[in-house]
Coordinates of C-alpha atoms and ligand atoms in Angstrom, one line a residue:
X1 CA 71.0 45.9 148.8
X2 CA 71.9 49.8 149.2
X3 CA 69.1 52.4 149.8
X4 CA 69.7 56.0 148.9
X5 CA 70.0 57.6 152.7
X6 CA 66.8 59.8 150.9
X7 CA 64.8 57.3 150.3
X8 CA 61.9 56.5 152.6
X9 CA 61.9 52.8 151.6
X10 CA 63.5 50.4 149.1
X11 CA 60.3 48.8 148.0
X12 CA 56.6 50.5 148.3
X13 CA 53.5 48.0 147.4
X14 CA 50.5 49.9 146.1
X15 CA 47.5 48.0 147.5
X16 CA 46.6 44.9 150.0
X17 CA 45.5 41.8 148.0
X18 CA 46.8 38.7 147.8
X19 CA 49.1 40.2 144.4
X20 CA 50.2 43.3 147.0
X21 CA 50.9 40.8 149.9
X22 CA 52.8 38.3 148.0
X23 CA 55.2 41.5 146.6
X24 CA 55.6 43.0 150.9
X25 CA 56.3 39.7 151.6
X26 CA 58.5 38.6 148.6
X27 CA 60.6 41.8 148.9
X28 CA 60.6 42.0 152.6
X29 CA 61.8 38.3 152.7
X30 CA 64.8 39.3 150.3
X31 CA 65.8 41.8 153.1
X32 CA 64.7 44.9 151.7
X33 CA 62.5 47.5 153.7
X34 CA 58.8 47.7 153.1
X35 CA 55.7 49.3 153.0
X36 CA 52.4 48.4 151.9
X37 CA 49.8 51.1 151.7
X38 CA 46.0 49.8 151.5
X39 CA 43.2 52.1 151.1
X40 CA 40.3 49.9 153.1
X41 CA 40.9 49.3 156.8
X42 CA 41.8 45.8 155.9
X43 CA 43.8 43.8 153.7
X44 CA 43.1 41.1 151.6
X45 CA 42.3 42.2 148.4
X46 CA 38.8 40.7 146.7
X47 CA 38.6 38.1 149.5
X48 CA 37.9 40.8 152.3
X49 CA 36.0 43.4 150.2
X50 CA 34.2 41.2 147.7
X51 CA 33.5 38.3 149.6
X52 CA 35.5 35.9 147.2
X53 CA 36.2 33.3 149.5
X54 CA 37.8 30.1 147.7
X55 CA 41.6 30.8 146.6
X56 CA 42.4 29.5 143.2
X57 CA 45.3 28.8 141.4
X58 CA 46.8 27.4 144.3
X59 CA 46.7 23.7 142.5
X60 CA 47.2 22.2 138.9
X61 CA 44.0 20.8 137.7
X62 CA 42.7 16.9 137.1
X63 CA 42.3 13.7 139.7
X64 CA 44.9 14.8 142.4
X65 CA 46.1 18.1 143.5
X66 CA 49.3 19.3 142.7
X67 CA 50.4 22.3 144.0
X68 CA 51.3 25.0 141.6
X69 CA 52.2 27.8 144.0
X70 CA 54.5 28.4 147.5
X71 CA 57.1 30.8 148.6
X72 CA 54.9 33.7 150.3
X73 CA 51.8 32.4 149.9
X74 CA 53.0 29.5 152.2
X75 CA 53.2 31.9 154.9
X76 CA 49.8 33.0 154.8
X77 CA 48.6 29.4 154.6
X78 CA 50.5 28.8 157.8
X79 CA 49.2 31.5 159.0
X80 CA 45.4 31.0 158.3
X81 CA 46.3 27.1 159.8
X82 CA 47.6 28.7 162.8
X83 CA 43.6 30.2 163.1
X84 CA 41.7 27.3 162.2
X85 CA 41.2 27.4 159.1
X86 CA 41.4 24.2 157.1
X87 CA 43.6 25.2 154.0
X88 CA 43.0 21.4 152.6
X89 CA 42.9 21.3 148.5
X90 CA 38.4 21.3 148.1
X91 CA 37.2 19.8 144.8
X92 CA 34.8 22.2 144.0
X93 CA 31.7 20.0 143.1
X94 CA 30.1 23.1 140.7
X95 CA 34.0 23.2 138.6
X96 CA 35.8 20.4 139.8
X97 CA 38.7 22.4 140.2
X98 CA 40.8 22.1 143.6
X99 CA 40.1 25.1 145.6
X100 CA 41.1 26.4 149.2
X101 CA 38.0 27.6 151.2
X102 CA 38.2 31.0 152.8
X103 CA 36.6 32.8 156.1
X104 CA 37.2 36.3 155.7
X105 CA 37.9 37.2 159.3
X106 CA 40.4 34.7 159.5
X107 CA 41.8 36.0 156.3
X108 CA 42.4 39.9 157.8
X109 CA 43.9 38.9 161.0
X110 CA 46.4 36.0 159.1
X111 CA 47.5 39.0 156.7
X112 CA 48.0 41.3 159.9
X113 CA 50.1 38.7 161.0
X114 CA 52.0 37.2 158.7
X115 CA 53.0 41.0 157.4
X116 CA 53.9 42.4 161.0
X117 CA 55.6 39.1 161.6
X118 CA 58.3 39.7 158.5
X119 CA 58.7 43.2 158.8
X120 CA 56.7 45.3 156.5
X121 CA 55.4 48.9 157.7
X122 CA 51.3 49.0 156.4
X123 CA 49.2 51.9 156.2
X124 CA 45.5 51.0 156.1
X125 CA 42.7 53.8 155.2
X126 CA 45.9 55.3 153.1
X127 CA 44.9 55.5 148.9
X128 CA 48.5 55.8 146.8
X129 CA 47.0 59.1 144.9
X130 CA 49.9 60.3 142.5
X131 CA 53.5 59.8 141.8
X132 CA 56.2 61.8 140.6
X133 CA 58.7 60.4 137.9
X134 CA 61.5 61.1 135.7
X135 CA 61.2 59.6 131.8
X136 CA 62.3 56.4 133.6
X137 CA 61.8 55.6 137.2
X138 CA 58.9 56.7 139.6
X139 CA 60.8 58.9 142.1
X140 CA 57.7 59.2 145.0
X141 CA 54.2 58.7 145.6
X142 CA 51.6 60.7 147.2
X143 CA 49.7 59.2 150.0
X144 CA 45.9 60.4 150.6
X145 CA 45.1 59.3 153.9
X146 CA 43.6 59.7 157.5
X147 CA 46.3 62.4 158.2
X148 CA 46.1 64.3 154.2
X149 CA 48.5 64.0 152.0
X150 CA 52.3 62.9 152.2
X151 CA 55.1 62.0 150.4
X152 CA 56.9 58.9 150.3
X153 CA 60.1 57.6 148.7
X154 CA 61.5 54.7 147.2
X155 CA 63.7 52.6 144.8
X156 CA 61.0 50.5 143.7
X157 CA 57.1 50.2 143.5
X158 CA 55.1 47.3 142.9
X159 CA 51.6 48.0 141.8
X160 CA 49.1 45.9 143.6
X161 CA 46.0 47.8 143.2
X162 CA 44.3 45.2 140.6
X163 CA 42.8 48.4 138.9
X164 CA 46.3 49.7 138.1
X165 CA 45.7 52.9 139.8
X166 CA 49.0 53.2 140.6
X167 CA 49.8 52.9 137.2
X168 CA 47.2 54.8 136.0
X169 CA 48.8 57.9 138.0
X170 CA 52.4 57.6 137.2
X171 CA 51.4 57.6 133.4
X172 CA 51.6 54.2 131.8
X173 CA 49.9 54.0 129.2
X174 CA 46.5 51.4 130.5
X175 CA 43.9 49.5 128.3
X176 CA 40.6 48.9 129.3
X177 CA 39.0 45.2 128.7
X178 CA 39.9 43.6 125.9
X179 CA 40.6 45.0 122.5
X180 CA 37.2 46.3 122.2
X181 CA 37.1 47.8 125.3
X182 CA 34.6 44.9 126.8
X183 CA 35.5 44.1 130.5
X184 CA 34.5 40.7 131.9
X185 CA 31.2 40.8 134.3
X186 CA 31.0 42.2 137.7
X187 CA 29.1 39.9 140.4
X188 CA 28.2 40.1 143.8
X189 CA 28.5 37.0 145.9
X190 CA 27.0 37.5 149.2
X191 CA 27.4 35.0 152.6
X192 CA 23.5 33.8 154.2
X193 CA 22.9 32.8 157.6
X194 CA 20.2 31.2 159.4
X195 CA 19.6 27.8 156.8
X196 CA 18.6 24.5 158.2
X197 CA 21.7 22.6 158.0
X198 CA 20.4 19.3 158.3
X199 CA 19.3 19.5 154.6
X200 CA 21.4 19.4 152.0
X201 CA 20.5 22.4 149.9
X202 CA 18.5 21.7 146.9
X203 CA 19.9 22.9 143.8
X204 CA 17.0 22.0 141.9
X205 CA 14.3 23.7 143.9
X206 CA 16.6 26.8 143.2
X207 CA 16.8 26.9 139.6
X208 CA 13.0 26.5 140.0
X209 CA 12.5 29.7 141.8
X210 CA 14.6 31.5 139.5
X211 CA 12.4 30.5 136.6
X212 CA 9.6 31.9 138.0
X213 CA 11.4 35.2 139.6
X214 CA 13.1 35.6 136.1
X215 CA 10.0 35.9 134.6
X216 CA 8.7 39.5 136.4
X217 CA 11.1 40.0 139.0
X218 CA 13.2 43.0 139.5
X219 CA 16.3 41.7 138.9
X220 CA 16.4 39.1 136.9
X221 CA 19.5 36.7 137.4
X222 CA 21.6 35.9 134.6
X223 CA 22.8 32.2 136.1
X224 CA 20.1 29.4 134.9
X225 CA 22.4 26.7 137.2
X226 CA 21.4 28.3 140.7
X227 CA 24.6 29.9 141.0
X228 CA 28.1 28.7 142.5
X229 CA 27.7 27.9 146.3
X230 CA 29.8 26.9 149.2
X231 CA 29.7 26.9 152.9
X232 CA 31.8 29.5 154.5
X233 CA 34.6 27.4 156.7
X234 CA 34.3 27.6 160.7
X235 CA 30.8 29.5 160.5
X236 CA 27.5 27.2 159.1
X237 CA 26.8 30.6 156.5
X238 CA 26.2 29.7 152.8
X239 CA 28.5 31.5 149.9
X240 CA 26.5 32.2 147.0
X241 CA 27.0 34.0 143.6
X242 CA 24.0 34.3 141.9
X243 CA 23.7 37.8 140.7
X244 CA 26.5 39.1 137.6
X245 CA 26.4 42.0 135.5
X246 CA 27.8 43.2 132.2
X247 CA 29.9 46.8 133.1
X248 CA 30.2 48.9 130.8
X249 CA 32.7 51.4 131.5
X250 CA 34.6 52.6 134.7
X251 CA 33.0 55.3 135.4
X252 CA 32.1 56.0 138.7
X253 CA 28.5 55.7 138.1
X254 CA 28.5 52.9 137.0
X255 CA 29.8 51.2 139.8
X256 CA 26.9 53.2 141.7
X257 CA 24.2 51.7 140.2
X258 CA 25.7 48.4 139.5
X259 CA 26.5 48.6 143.7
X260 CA 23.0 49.7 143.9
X261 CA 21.9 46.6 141.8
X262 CA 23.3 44.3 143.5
X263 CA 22.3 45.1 147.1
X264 CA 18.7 45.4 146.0
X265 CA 18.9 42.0 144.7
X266 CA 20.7 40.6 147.3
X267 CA 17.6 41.1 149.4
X268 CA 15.3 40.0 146.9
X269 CA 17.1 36.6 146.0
X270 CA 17.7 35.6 150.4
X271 CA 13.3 36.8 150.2
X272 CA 13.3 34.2 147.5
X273 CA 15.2 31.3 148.7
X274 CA 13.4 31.8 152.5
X275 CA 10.1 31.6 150.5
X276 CA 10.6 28.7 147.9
X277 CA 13.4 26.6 149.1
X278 CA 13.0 24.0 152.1
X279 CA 15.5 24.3 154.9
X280 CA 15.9 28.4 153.6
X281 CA 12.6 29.5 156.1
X282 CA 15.0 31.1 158.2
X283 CA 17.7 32.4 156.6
X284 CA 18.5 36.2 156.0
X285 CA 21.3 37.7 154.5
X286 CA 24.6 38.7 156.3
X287 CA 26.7 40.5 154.6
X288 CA 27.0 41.6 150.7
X289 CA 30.3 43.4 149.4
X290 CA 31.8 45.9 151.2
X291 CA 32.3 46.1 147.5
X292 CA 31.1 44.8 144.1
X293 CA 33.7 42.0 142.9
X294 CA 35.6 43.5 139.6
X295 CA 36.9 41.3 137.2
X296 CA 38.5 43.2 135.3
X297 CA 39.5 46.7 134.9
X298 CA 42.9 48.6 133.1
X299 CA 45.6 46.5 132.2
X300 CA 48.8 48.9 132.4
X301 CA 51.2 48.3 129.2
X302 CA 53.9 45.4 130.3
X303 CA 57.3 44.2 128.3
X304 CA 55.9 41.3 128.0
X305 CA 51.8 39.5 127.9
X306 CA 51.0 36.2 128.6
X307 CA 48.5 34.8 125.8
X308 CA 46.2 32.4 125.8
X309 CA 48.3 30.5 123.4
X310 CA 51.1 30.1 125.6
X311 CA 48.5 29.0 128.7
X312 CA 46.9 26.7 126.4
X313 CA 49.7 25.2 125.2
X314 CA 51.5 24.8 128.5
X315 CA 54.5 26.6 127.7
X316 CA 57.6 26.7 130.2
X317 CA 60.3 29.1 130.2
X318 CA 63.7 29.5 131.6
X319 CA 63.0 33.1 132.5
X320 CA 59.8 32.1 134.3
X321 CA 58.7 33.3 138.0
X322 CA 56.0 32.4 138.8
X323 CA 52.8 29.2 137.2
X324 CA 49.7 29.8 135.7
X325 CA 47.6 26.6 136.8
X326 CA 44.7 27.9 136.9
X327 CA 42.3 27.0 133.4
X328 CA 41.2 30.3 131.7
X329 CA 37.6 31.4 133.1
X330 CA 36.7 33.9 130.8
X331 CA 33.2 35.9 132.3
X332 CA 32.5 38.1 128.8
X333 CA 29.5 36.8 129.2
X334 CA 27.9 37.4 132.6
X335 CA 26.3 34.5 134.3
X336 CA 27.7 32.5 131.6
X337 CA 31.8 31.4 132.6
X338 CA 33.8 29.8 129.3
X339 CA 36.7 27.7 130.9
X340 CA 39.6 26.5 128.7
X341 CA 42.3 24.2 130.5
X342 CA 46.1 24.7 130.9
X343 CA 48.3 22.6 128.3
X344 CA 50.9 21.0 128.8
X345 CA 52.0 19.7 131.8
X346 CA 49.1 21.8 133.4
X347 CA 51.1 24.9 134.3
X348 CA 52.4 27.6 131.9
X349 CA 55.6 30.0 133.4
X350 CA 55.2 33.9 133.5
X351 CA 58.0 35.2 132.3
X352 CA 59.6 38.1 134.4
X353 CA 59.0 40.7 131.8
X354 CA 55.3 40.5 132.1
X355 CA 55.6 41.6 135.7
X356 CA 57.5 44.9 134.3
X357 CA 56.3 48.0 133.3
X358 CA 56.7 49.4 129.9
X359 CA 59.2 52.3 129.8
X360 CA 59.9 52.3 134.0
X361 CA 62.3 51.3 134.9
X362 CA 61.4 50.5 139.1
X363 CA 58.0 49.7 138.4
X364 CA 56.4 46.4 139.0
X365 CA 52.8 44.4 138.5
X366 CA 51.8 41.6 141.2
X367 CA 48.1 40.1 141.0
X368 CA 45.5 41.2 138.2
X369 CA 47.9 44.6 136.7
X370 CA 50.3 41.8 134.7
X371 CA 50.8 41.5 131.5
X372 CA 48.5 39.9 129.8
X373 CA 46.2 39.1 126.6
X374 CA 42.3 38.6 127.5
X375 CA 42.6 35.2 127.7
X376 CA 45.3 35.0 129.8
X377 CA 44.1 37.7 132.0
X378 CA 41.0 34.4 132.8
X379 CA 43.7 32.5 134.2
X380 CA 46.4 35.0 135.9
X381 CA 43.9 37.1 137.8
X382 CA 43.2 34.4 140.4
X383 CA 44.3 34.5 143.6
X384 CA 46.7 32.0 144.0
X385 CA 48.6 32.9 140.9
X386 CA 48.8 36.5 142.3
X387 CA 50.7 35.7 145.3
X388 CA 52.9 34.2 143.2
X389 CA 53.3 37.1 140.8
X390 CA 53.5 39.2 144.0
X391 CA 56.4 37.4 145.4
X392 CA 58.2 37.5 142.3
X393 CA 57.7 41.1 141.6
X394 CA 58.9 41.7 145.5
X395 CA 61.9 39.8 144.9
X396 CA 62.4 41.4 141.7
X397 CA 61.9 45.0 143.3
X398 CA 63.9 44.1 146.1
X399 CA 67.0 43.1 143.5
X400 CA 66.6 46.3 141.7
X401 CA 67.1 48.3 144.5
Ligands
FAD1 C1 33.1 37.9 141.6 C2 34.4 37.4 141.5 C3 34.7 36.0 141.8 C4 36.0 35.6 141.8 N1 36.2 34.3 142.2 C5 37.5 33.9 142.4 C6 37.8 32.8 143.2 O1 36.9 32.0 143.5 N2 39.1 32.5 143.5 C7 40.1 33.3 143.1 O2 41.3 33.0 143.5 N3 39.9 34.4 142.4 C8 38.6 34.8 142.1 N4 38.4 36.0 141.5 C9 39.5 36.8 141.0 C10 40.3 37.5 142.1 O3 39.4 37.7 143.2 C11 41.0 38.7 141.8 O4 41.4 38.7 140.4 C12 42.2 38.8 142.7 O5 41.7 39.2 144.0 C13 43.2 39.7 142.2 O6 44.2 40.0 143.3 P1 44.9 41.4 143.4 O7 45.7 41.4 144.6 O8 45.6 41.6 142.1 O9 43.8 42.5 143.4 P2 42.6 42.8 144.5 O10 42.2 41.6 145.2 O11 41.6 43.6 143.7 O12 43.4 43.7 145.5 C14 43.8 45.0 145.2 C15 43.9 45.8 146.5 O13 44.4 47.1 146.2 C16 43.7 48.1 146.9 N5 43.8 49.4 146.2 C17 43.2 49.7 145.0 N6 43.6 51.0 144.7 C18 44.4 51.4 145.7 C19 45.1 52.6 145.9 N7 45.1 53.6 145.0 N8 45.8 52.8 147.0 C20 45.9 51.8 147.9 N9 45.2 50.6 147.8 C21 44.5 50.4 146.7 C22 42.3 47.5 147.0 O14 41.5 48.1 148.1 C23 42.6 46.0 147.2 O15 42.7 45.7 148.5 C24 37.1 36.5 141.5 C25 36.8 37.8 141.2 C26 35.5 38.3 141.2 C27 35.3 39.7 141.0

């Protein structure tokens, strides 16, 4: 490993999810010197500002749970174990797919930890805003953060932002959605306190409110199940995703209103279950976002992407880092999730290449920005299989260097 004496660091991370995580941590733990720049005040990705609380991808599907992913994501683990939380594979009874409950607290502190314990400088409240390049290598990026701008060096870059905005500045070409343009839904789960616990909640007198609130209320809910629901680990709150929406672009306004959208009817549907649905009298709602959960966003161009074909047909390679596990939950509809199951021996490999850019040479994708066709995308974008892309594109920056 030889830094240029100019160079700020060997190996910058663009973003805080599990995708940018697994890359600080994969590149960190192959000795190279870190830093991970995170624009909210917290890291973890969709789990801390979208309130996705159930990793996925961690296991191969059917009877038993085999594990499809370790390396850095065991570290978190640990660490989460080391708070109390029970990282036990959970057969989701809605999917049947083994899951790991999440408690978003837990989650922040465990990623403070497990990233000051191996090394890795972080800047929180920091957004990477540009980056200078050369036809092919990224020479710096600009930092926009609490103290303006600054510049920052290194020999490689690993784009964890899951909207490829890192990407987006250093010029690679992106697409949007699939071929058409179409991005998957955007939903809002949101966490509800105050229920009766000693009734097991009643799926059926949901879906009956909903019937009649679908009819004339405000914001109709695209789910006719009840939604997906948990209970949040350590805490007696309910998880619930209930309200999805088609986006249509990414402009800025319409996040706005779909934001708007979704805290309206957040109130409405916690009005609605304390009204219609016994052992719900009391509850109110804690917390919704700090963020809308995106799906799907730019997919920056990559040597290689993963298809659906080779998912579906389970296909290993010898040049693969990192499984897919995780069946392909495609959400072009909204309120309406397609899943189609891993072939095979119920992993597929992702090849290297699809975690390198096209045309950079020092640029790499962890998490959602891999290469990868729309049906692909379903499966890779999950959690699980992020840290594991992240910890092979950290290793792989790290080796560049
Ligand atoms: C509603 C919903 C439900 C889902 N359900 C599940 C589920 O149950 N289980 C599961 O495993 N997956 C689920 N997913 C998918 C999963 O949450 C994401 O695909 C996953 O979080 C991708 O990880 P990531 O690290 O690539 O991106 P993200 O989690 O999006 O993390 C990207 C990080 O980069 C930061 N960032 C962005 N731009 C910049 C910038 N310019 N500078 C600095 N930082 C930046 C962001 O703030 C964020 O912290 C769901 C997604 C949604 C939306």
């Amino acid at each position: 490993m030889t830094r240029k004496p100019e160079s700020d660091y060997d190996v910058v991370v663009a973003g805080g999810g599990a995708g940018g995580v697994g890359a600080a941590l994969g590149a960190a733990c192959a000795g190279a010197k870190v830093l991970l720049v995170e624009k909210y005040g917290f890291l973890g990705g969709a789990a801390t500002n979208a309130q996705v609380l159930a990793y996925c991808g961690f296991f191969q599907q059917g009877p038993n749970p085999i594990k499809a992913v370790g390396g850095a994501a065991d570290l978190v683990l640990d660490e989460l174990r080391r708070l109390g939380l029970n990282c036990d594979p959970y057969r989701s009874p809605t999917t049947m797919n083994w899951i790991i409950l999440l408690e978003p607290e837990a989650v922040k502190l465990a990623l403070d930890r497990v990233l000051e314990a191996n090394g890795v400088d972080v800047l929180l409240h920091t957004r990477v805003a540009a980056a200078t390049r050369t036809a092919d290598r990224i020479e710096s990026v600009t930092l926009a953060g609490m103290d303006g701008r600054t510049r920052v060096t290194a020999e490689a870059f690993v784009d964890g932002t899951g909207d490829a905005n890192l990407s987006l500045v250093a010029g690679v070409p992106c697409r949007i959605g699939n071929a058409e343009g179409q991005l998957q839904a955007i939903s809002s789960p949101i966490r509800i306190g105050g229920r009766d616990m000693s009734k097991p909640i009643d799926r059926a007198a949901i879906k009956a409110a909903f019937a009649k609130y679908n009819a004339d209320g405000r914001w109709p809910s695209a789910r006719d199940d009840g939604g997906i629901y948990t209970e949040v680990p350590n805490t007696g709150e309910m998880w619930w995703m209930m309200f999805d929406h088609p986006l249509p672009d990414l402009s800025s306004a319409s996040f706005t209103k779909a934001e708007r959208a979704a805290r309206d009817a957040a109130h409405d549907y916690v009005a609605l279950l304390r009204k219609e649905v016994p052992g719900f009298e009391n509850a109110y709602l804690v917390q919704t976002g700090p963020q809308i959960g995106i799906r799907e966003s730019r997919h920056p161009a990559a040597r290689y992407e993963l298809t659906g074909a080779d998912l579906a047909t389970g296909r290993q390679r010898d040049d693969g880092v990192a499984k897919a596990a995780w069946p392909m939950e495609d959400h072009s509809v909204a309120g309406k999730p397609k899943y189609t199951s891993i072939g095979g021996d119920g992993w597929a490999s992702i090849p290297l290449d699809a975690l390198r850019a096209k045309g950079l040479d020092n640029l790499f994708y962890a998490g959602r920005t891999i290469g990868a066709d729309p049906l692909a995308y379903a499966s890779i974008r999950v959690m699980g299989t992020a840290f594991a892309t992240g910890d092979a594109a950290g290793q792989a920056a790290a080796q560049a260097v």
